[in-house]
Amino acid sequence: MAGELGGPRLAARMADVRESGTVELMDRARQLRARGQDVVSLAGGEPDFDTPAGAVEEAVRALREGFTHYVSSRGIPELRRAIAGKLQRENGVAYDADTEIVVTVGAKMALLSAILVLVEPGEEVISFGPAWVSYQPMVALAGGRLVAVPLRAEGGRFAFDEAEVQRAVTPRTKVLLVNNPHNPTGKVFSRDELAFLAGLAREHDLVVIADEIYEHIVYDGRRHVSMASLDGMRERTVTVNGFSKAYAMTGWRLGYLAAPAAVASAALAITQQTTTCATSFAQKGAVAALTTGGGAVAAMVAEFARRRQFLLERFRAIPGVELIPPEGTFYAFPRLPGDTPSTEVARRLLEEKQVAVVPGSVFGEAGEGFLRLSFSCSLGELCRGLDRLEAFFRGG
Ligand code: PMP
Ligand code: GLU
């Protein structure tokens, strides 16, 4: 039988792989703007800042100097060394730049590679729900199943129930996928929470995929703790990170994974057989981002903190909408009043108020009843968006 759009019959695996709710909304807001509509987009997880100048200069220089050919599938050696240095310095974990690090096309390809390398058909991956939109489809591509343990909004924080995580473990569980800081709730997992999860991984012989792409974006003096730095975890953790969020390099499509050599070698084989390598000149820019971009990251995080403060203040005046302050990331995940489906609220917000937000339900069942707003846009845009949201919820 042909698919919905006609044409050839699609592979059965595509039943579980739909378009990304976040990327689709970003595209829709972009299209409406291109048609001249005054749409405020609080949908996309994409920093509005320019990439740090040093990174741009190095990439341009590399292009001009003809650094435009295939490079090592592991990533250029100077970038792998810079990543190893960063992981040691900031995350307290030592990795061998020659055998344990693979540079990928965005953190997305690092995640997909890690999942394909580890998950057999029929095996389960435990994560937390709401879960970032791409985890479930990636696990489905491997033939596995994502089991989402709910994060509940209780006592002013999003938290999981330890017994519930324990109960989710079955003989088929292979991987624990921990996104910290967490998209979409903004939760930053505490050291104690991570230690519990690490203990569970050790007890049941699970591998942890630690998606730490928002690690720098934390608030109120919090510190991000890396899963691989906990006792006995380096050998059973795949750390995934990238340049999109901290360095405002979304379009560069650069990420990486760090893992014990056997996992890294398997991920390398996937890279060689699919993308060959991440873009050569972009990698030159990324070296500069890692080695000289610290000041730019701090300035961006300070600006995110200002926007977050502004958003928290504005939300106090929005009736009926409860917002747990995000501890990290640039997302706010307010709970909606009433029981109108979040897709319906998001649709009306776009049609009636021209403000794009992501319905919580795209992050799975546990996200229903919430909206995700991104404050990765300018304070002016954020202010315009919040004016419209406030008018909407006041019924104006
Ligand atoms: N993980 C999470 C939780 C994300 O929100 C994103 C957003 N794009 C990614 C991974 C992938 O980032 P990228 O592929 O742009 O490096
Ligand atoms: N990660 C961002 C988000 O959640 C960008 C879009 C995507 O890759 O999902 O909005």
Short mmCIF file of C-alpha atoms and ligand atoms in Angstrom, two decimals:
data_model
loop_
_atom_site.label_atom_id
_atom_site.label_comp_id
_atom_site.label_asym_id
_atom_site.label_seq_id
_atom_site.Cartn_x
_atom_site.Cartn_y
_atom_site.Cartn_z
CA MET A 1 0.00 0.00 0.00
CA ALA A 2 1.25 3.50 -0.77
CA GLY A 3 1.80 6.13 1.94
CA GLU A 4 -0.57 9.04 2.67
CA LEU A 5 1.01 11.08 -0.11
CA GLY A 6 0.82 8.26 -2.65
CA GLY A 7 4.05 7.01 -4.23
CA PRO A 8 5.99 3.93 -3.22
CA ARG A 9 5.19 1.90 -0.11
CA LEU A 10 7.29 3.17 2.77
CA ALA A 11 9.28 0.92 5.06
CA ALA A 12 7.30 -0.12 8.12
CA ARG A 13 9.81 1.57 10.46
CA MET A 14 8.58 4.95 9.23
CA ALA A 15 5.31 4.41 11.11
CA ASP A 16 7.21 5.42 14.25
CA VAL A 17 9.24 8.21 12.67
CA ARG A 18 7.23 11.35 12.08
CA GLU A 19 8.30 14.90 11.34
CA SER A 20 9.87 16.68 14.29
CA GLY A 21 7.29 18.82 16.12
CA THR A 22 9.93 21.40 17.02
CA VAL A 23 11.64 21.66 13.63
CA GLU A 24 8.27 21.71 11.87
CA LEU A 25 7.07 24.65 13.99
CA MET A 26 10.30 26.57 13.46
CA ASP A 27 9.81 26.08 9.71
CA ARG A 28 6.17 27.15 9.88
CA ALA A 29 6.99 30.36 11.77
CA ARG A 30 9.76 31.10 9.23
CA GLN A 31 7.37 30.59 6.29
CA LEU A 32 4.68 32.82 7.79
CA ARG A 33 7.25 35.56 8.36
CA ALA A 34 8.51 35.20 4.80
CA ARG A 35 4.91 35.81 3.68
CA GLY A 36 4.95 39.06 5.59
CA GLN A 37 3.05 37.98 8.71
CA ASP A 38 4.16 39.52 11.98
CA VAL A 39 4.81 36.21 13.76
CA VAL A 40 6.74 36.16 17.03
CA SER A 41 8.48 32.80 17.32
CA LEU A 42 9.05 31.39 20.77
CA ALA A 43 9.15 27.96 19.19
CA GLY A 44 12.69 27.15 18.21
CA GLY A 45 15.57 26.05 20.37
CA GLU A 46 18.01 28.22 18.52
CA PRO A 47 20.11 31.01 20.09
CA ASP A 48 19.66 34.31 18.28
CA PHE A 49 23.27 35.38 18.91
CA ASP A 50 26.00 35.47 16.30
CA THR A 51 28.55 32.67 16.42
CA PRO A 52 31.67 33.93 18.28
CA ALA A 53 33.80 35.95 15.84
CA GLY A 54 36.93 33.83 16.35
CA ALA A 55 35.10 30.72 15.15
CA VAL A 56 33.80 32.49 12.06
CA GLU A 57 37.26 33.85 11.24
CA GLU A 58 38.92 30.45 11.53
CA ALA A 59 36.29 28.76 9.36
CA VAL A 60 36.59 31.49 6.71
CA ARG A 61 40.36 31.26 6.82
CA ALA A 62 40.12 27.47 6.41
CA LEU A 63 37.86 27.90 3.38
CA ARG A 64 40.20 30.45 1.82
CA GLU A 65 43.17 28.18 2.41
CA GLY A 66 41.46 25.34 0.59
CA PHE A 67 40.60 23.24 3.65
CA THR A 68 37.63 21.95 1.70
CA HIS A 69 38.21 18.21 1.38
CA TYR A 70 37.30 15.13 3.34
CA VAL A 71 38.95 14.96 6.74
CA SER A 72 39.38 12.18 9.31
CA SER A 73 36.03 10.52 10.05
CA ARG A 74 36.83 10.82 13.74
CA GLY A 75 37.15 14.59 13.31
CA ILE A 76 40.26 16.69 12.70
CA PRO A 77 42.93 15.91 15.32
CA GLU A 78 43.14 19.46 16.68
CA LEU A 79 39.37 19.50 17.30
CA ARG A 80 39.47 16.11 19.03
CA ARG A 81 42.33 17.35 21.21
CA ALA A 82 40.39 20.53 22.05
CA ILE A 83 37.31 18.43 22.93
CA ALA A 84 39.40 16.09 25.11
CA GLY A 85 40.86 19.15 26.86
CA LYS A 86 37.38 20.57 27.45
CA LEU A 87 36.03 17.25 28.78
CA GLN A 88 38.94 17.01 31.21
CA ARG A 89 38.82 20.66 32.32
CA GLU A 90 35.07 21.26 32.52
CA ASN A 91 33.64 17.79 33.04
CA GLY A 92 36.42 16.09 34.98
CA VAL A 93 36.65 13.08 32.65
CA ALA A 94 39.75 11.99 30.71
CA TYR A 95 39.24 10.73 27.14
CA ASP A 96 41.80 9.68 24.59
CA ALA A 97 41.48 12.05 21.63
CA ASP A 98 42.64 9.35 19.19
CA THR A 99 40.31 6.51 20.15
CA GLU A 100 37.45 7.77 22.31
CA ILE A 101 36.05 10.86 20.58
CA VAL A 102 34.08 11.11 17.33
CA VAL A 103 33.01 14.43 15.80
CA THR A 104 29.57 14.22 14.19
CA VAL A 105 27.10 16.17 12.05
CA GLY A 106 25.34 17.86 14.96
CA ALA A 107 24.72 16.26 18.33
CA LYS A 108 21.78 14.60 16.56
CA MET A 109 24.09 12.29 14.60
CA ALA A 110 26.07 11.55 17.78
CA LEU A 111 22.83 10.52 19.49
CA LEU A 112 21.60 8.45 16.56
CA SER A 113 24.99 6.73 16.22
CA ALA A 114 25.11 5.93 19.95
CA ILE A 115 21.58 4.51 19.82
CA LEU A 116 22.24 2.44 16.67
CA VAL A 117 25.46 1.13 18.17
CA LEU A 118 23.88 0.07 21.45
CA VAL A 119 20.22 -0.81 20.99
CA GLU A 120 19.10 -4.13 19.50
CA PRO A 121 15.62 -4.54 17.99
CA GLY A 122 13.22 -5.18 20.86
CA GLU A 123 15.44 -3.56 23.50
CA GLU A 124 14.29 -0.67 25.63
CA VAL A 125 15.70 2.75 26.34
CA ILE A 126 14.54 4.46 29.52
CA SER A 127 14.30 8.21 29.43
CA PHE A 128 12.25 10.89 31.13
CA GLY A 129 8.97 12.23 29.83
CA PRO A 130 8.34 14.84 28.56
CA ALA A 131 11.24 13.87 26.30
CA TRP A 132 12.89 15.88 23.56
CA VAL A 133 11.12 15.07 20.29
CA SER A 134 13.91 13.20 18.51
CA TYR A 135 14.68 10.50 21.09
CA GLN A 136 11.69 8.28 20.37
CA PRO A 137 12.14 8.29 16.56
CA MET A 138 15.86 7.61 16.91
CA VAL A 139 15.21 4.64 19.19
CA ALA A 140 12.51 3.46 16.76
CA LEU A 141 15.01 3.59 13.88
CA ALA A 142 17.12 1.13 15.87
CA GLY A 143 14.04 -1.08 16.33
CA GLY A 144 13.95 -0.34 20.05
CA ARG A 145 11.35 1.18 22.32
CA LEU A 146 11.56 4.36 24.37
CA VAL A 147 10.10 4.03 27.85
CA ALA A 148 9.46 7.47 29.33
CA VAL A 149 9.37 7.76 33.11
CA PRO A 150 7.42 10.92 33.97
CA LEU A 151 8.99 14.02 35.42
CA ARG A 152 6.27 15.51 37.60
CA ALA A 153 5.89 19.15 38.46
CA GLU A 154 5.83 18.94 42.24
CA GLY A 155 7.10 21.17 45.01
CA GLY A 156 8.38 23.80 42.60
CA ARG A 157 10.56 21.39 40.61
CA PHE A 158 10.25 18.73 37.95
CA ALA A 159 11.20 15.48 39.65
CA PHE A 160 11.10 11.74 39.04
CA ASP A 161 10.01 9.05 41.44
CA GLU A 162 12.90 6.67 42.15
CA ALA A 163 10.61 3.64 42.52
CA GLU A 164 9.05 4.44 39.16
CA VAL A 165 12.44 4.46 37.46
CA GLN A 166 13.30 1.17 39.17
CA ARG A 167 10.05 -0.38 38.00
CA ALA A 168 10.71 0.72 34.41
CA VAL A 169 13.82 -1.48 34.23
CA THR A 170 13.13 -4.84 32.54
CA PRO A 171 15.40 -7.58 31.18
CA ARG A 172 15.12 -5.77 27.83
CA THR A 173 16.42 -2.44 29.14
CA LYS A 174 19.74 -1.53 27.55
CA VAL A 175 20.18 2.22 27.84
CA LEU A 176 19.31 5.03 30.20
CA LEU A 177 19.09 8.26 28.22
CA VAL A 178 19.57 11.30 30.42
CA ASN A 179 19.24 14.77 28.97
CA ASN A 180 20.73 17.16 31.50
CA PRO A 181 19.88 20.08 31.54
CA HIS A 182 16.56 18.89 30.27
CA ASN A 183 14.66 19.98 27.17
CA PRO A 184 11.74 20.85 27.46
CA THR A 185 11.30 21.23 31.27
CA GLY A 186 14.51 23.16 32.02
CA LYS A 187 15.29 20.73 34.83
CA VAL A 188 18.92 20.42 35.96
CA PHE A 189 19.49 17.02 37.54
CA SER A 190 21.18 17.29 40.94
CA ARG A 191 24.26 15.27 41.85
CA ASP A 192 22.07 13.08 44.10
CA GLU A 193 19.59 12.41 41.31
CA LEU A 194 22.42 11.51 38.95
CA ALA A 195 24.04 9.30 41.60
CA PHE A 196 20.77 7.39 41.93
CA LEU A 197 20.57 6.89 38.17
CA ALA A 198 24.24 5.90 38.03
CA GLY A 199 23.63 3.32 40.77
CA LEU A 200 20.73 1.90 38.81
CA ALA A 201 22.86 1.71 35.65
CA ARG A 202 25.61 -0.14 37.50
CA GLU A 203 23.17 -2.49 39.22
CA HIS A 204 21.40 -3.48 35.98
CA ASP A 205 24.39 -3.21 33.67
CA LEU A 206 22.86 -0.36 31.61
CA VAL A 207 24.70 2.09 29.39
CA VAL A 208 23.94 5.76 29.96
CA ILE A 209 23.69 8.12 27.02
CA ALA A 210 24.24 11.54 28.59
CA ASP A 211 23.00 14.34 26.34
CA GLU A 212 24.72 17.36 27.86
CA ILE A 213 24.18 19.84 25.04
CA TYR A 214 22.75 22.51 27.39
CA GLU A 215 25.44 22.05 30.07
CA HIS A 216 26.59 25.70 30.06
CA ILE A 217 23.10 27.13 30.25
CA VAL A 218 22.27 26.89 33.95
CA TYR A 219 20.94 29.54 36.35
CA ASP A 220 21.07 30.79 39.93
CA GLY A 221 24.58 29.50 40.56
CA ARG A 222 23.77 25.89 39.68
CA ARG A 223 26.56 23.66 38.45
CA HIS A 224 26.13 21.02 35.81
CA VAL A 225 27.43 17.58 36.79
CA SER A 226 28.53 15.16 34.07
CA MET A 227 27.29 11.59 34.34
CA ALA A 228 30.64 10.18 33.17
CA SER A 229 32.42 11.90 36.08
CA LEU A 230 30.54 9.84 38.69
CA ASP A 231 32.14 6.76 40.23
CA GLY A 232 32.34 3.81 37.87
CA MET A 233 30.43 5.63 35.13
CA ARG A 234 33.08 6.57 32.59
CA GLU A 235 33.15 3.02 31.24
CA ARG A 236 29.37 2.81 30.80
CA THR A 237 28.57 6.31 29.58
CA VAL A 238 28.39 7.84 26.13
CA THR A 239 28.64 11.61 26.55
CA VAL A 240 26.99 13.58 23.76
CA ASN A 241 27.52 17.29 23.28
CA GLY A 242 27.80 19.85 20.51
CA PHE A 243 28.30 23.42 19.45
CA SER A 244 24.74 24.45 18.55
CA LYS A 245 23.52 25.78 21.88
CA ALA A 246 26.51 27.07 23.86
CA TYR A 247 28.23 28.69 20.88
CA ALA A 248 25.18 29.68 18.81
CA MET A 249 26.39 27.40 16.00
CA THR A 250 23.15 25.59 15.09
CA GLY A 251 23.65 25.85 11.32
CA TRP A 252 27.24 24.60 11.49
CA ARG A 253 25.91 21.12 12.30
CA LEU A 254 28.68 19.99 14.60
CA GLY A 255 28.52 17.72 17.60
CA TYR A 256 30.48 14.89 19.14
CA LEU A 257 30.40 11.87 21.36
CA ALA A 258 32.96 10.66 23.87
CA ALA A 259 32.86 7.02 24.92
CA PRO A 260 35.01 3.97 25.64
CA ALA A 261 36.95 2.93 22.52
CA ALA A 262 34.68 0.01 21.54
CA VAL A 263 31.61 2.27 21.37
CA ALA A 264 33.52 5.13 19.74
CA SER A 265 34.92 2.74 17.07
CA ALA A 266 31.44 1.47 16.25
CA ALA A 267 30.16 5.06 16.02
CA LEU A 268 33.13 5.80 13.77
CA ALA A 269 32.05 2.97 11.44
CA ILE A 270 28.57 4.53 11.24
CA THR A 271 30.12 7.92 10.44
CA GLN A 272 32.31 6.40 7.74
CA GLN A 273 29.35 4.59 6.19
CA THR A 274 26.92 7.52 6.32
CA THR A 275 28.30 11.05 6.46
CA THR A 276 32.06 10.25 6.00
CA CYS A 277 32.99 13.17 8.24
CA ALA A 278 31.60 16.39 9.64
CA THR A 279 32.24 19.48 7.48
CA SER A 280 35.97 20.16 7.33
CA PHE A 281 36.15 23.97 7.59
CA ALA A 282 33.38 24.07 10.21
CA GLN A 283 35.62 21.92 12.41
CA LYS A 284 38.40 24.53 12.18
CA GLY A 285 35.94 27.11 13.45
CA ALA A 286 34.89 24.81 16.28
CA VAL A 287 38.49 24.58 17.51
CA ALA A 288 38.45 28.36 17.91
CA ALA A 289 35.04 28.22 19.61
CA LEU A 290 36.33 25.76 22.19
CA THR A 291 39.65 27.43 22.81
CA THR A 292 38.70 31.12 22.69
CA GLY A 293 34.90 31.19 22.94
CA GLY A 294 34.57 31.05 26.74
CA GLY A 295 33.89 34.77 27.12
CA ALA A 296 31.23 34.71 24.41
CA VAL A 297 29.50 31.74 26.08
CA ALA A 298 29.48 33.52 29.46
CA ALA A 299 28.00 36.65 27.85
CA MET A 300 25.27 34.63 26.12
CA VAL A 301 24.40 32.76 29.31
CA ALA A 302 24.21 36.08 31.20
CA GLU A 303 21.79 37.34 28.56
CA PHE A 304 19.70 34.15 28.79
CA ALA A 305 19.56 34.70 32.55
CA ARG A 306 18.25 38.24 32.02
CA ARG A 307 15.58 37.00 29.61
CA ARG A 308 14.61 34.22 32.02
CA GLN A 309 14.19 36.74 34.83
CA PHE A 310 12.04 38.92 32.61
CA LEU A 311 9.92 35.95 31.58
CA LEU A 312 9.43 34.81 35.19
CA GLU A 313 8.26 38.28 36.17
CA ARG A 314 5.88 38.52 33.24
CA PHE A 315 4.40 35.10 33.98
CA ARG A 316 3.31 36.24 37.44
CA ALA A 317 0.80 38.44 35.66
CA ILE A 318 -0.59 35.72 33.39
CA PRO A 319 -3.66 34.29 35.07
CA GLY A 320 -4.06 30.54 35.56
CA VAL A 321 -0.76 29.53 33.99
CA GLU A 322 1.69 27.90 36.38
CA LEU A 323 5.39 28.14 35.55
CA ILE A 324 8.11 26.27 37.37
CA PRO A 325 11.26 28.38 36.92
CA PRO A 326 13.63 26.61 34.51
CA GLU A 327 16.89 25.69 36.25
CA GLY A 328 18.75 25.50 32.96
CA THR A 329 18.30 25.58 29.13
CA PHE A 330 16.48 28.42 27.38
CA TYR A 331 13.04 26.85 27.62
CA ALA A 332 10.09 27.58 29.87
CA PHE A 333 7.47 24.86 30.24
CA PRO A 334 4.30 26.40 31.71
CA ARG A 335 1.28 24.32 32.65
CA LEU A 336 -1.95 25.31 30.93
CA PRO A 337 -5.17 26.00 32.75
CA GLY A 338 -8.13 23.74 31.87
CA ASP A 339 -7.93 20.66 29.72
CA THR A 340 -7.81 22.00 26.16
CA PRO A 341 -5.21 19.92 24.29
CA SER A 342 -1.89 21.75 24.02
CA THR A 343 -1.92 21.41 20.20
CA GLU A 344 -5.22 23.30 20.14
CA VAL A 345 -3.87 26.09 22.39
CA ALA A 346 -0.70 26.36 20.27
CA ARG A 347 -2.76 26.44 17.07
CA ARG A 348 -4.99 29.22 18.41
CA LEU A 349 -2.00 31.19 19.67
CA LEU A 350 -0.48 31.10 16.20
CA GLU A 351 -3.71 31.91 14.36
CA GLU A 352 -5.22 34.45 16.72
CA LYS A 353 -2.13 36.10 18.24
CA GLN A 354 0.62 35.24 15.74
CA VAL A 355 2.87 33.77 18.38
CA ALA A 356 4.51 30.39 17.76
CA VAL A 357 5.05 28.07 20.71
CA VAL A 358 5.52 24.29 20.88
CA PRO A 359 2.62 22.20 22.26
CA GLY A 360 3.79 20.04 25.17
CA SER A 361 2.26 16.94 23.62
CA VAL A 362 5.00 16.75 20.96
CA PHE A 363 7.26 15.71 23.85
CA GLY A 364 5.02 12.73 24.60
CA GLU A 365 2.14 11.98 26.92
CA ALA A 366 3.77 13.59 29.97
CA GLY A 367 4.00 16.87 28.07
CA GLU A 368 0.26 17.18 27.48
CA GLY A 369 -1.20 20.15 29.34
CA PHE A 370 1.97 22.21 28.90
CA LEU A 371 3.45 24.58 26.32
CA ARG A 372 7.13 25.06 25.57
CA LEU A 373 8.37 28.60 25.08
CA SER A 374 11.91 29.30 24.04
CA PHE A 375 13.61 32.46 25.30
CA SER A 376 16.45 32.16 22.83
CA CYS A 377 15.12 35.25 21.02
CA SER A 378 15.89 38.92 21.81
CA LEU A 379 14.37 40.57 24.86
CA GLY A 380 12.28 42.75 22.51
CA GLU A 381 10.84 39.72 20.71
CA LEU A 382 10.27 37.96 24.00
CA CYS A 383 8.40 41.02 25.31
CA ARG A 384 6.19 41.12 22.20
CA GLY A 385 5.52 37.40 22.48
CA LEU A 386 4.63 37.63 26.17
CA ASP A 387 2.31 40.61 25.54
CA ARG A 388 0.41 38.41 23.10
CA LEU A 389 0.40 35.41 25.41
CA GLU A 390 -0.89 37.52 28.27
CA ALA A 391 -3.65 38.97 26.07
CA PHE A 392 -4.58 35.43 24.98
CA PHE A 393 -4.83 34.05 28.49
CA ARG A 394 -6.71 37.13 29.70
CA GLY A 395 -9.17 36.36 26.94
CA GLY A 396 -8.39 39.60 25.07
N1 PMP B 1 19.74 17.24 22.23
C1 PMP B 1 18.80 18.10 22.64
C2 PMP B 1 18.16 17.88 23.97
C3 PMP B 1 18.41 19.17 21.84
O1 PMP B 1 17.48 20.01 22.26
C4 PMP B 1 19.02 19.33 20.59
C5 PMP B 1 18.53 20.48 19.75
N2 PMP B 1 18.80 20.61 18.54
C6 PMP B 1 20.00 18.39 20.19
C7 PMP B 1 20.33 17.37 21.04
C8 PMP B 1 20.66 18.40 18.85
O2 PMP B 1 21.47 19.47 18.62
P1 PMP B 1 22.35 19.63 17.30
O3 PMP B 1 22.09 18.47 16.42
O4 PMP B 1 21.96 20.93 16.71
O5 PMP B 1 23.79 19.64 17.79
N1 GLU B 2 16.55 21.21 19.74
C1 GLU B 2 15.82 22.39 19.40
C2 GLU B 2 14.41 22.30 19.93
O1 GLU B 2 14.10 21.43 20.69
C3 GLU B 2 15.88 22.66 17.90
C4 GLU B 2 14.96 21.83 17.06
C5 GLU B 2 15.26 20.38 17.19
O2 GLU B 2 16.32 19.97 16.75
O3 GLU B 2 14.44 19.71 17.81
O4 GLU B 2 13.63 23.15 19.59
#
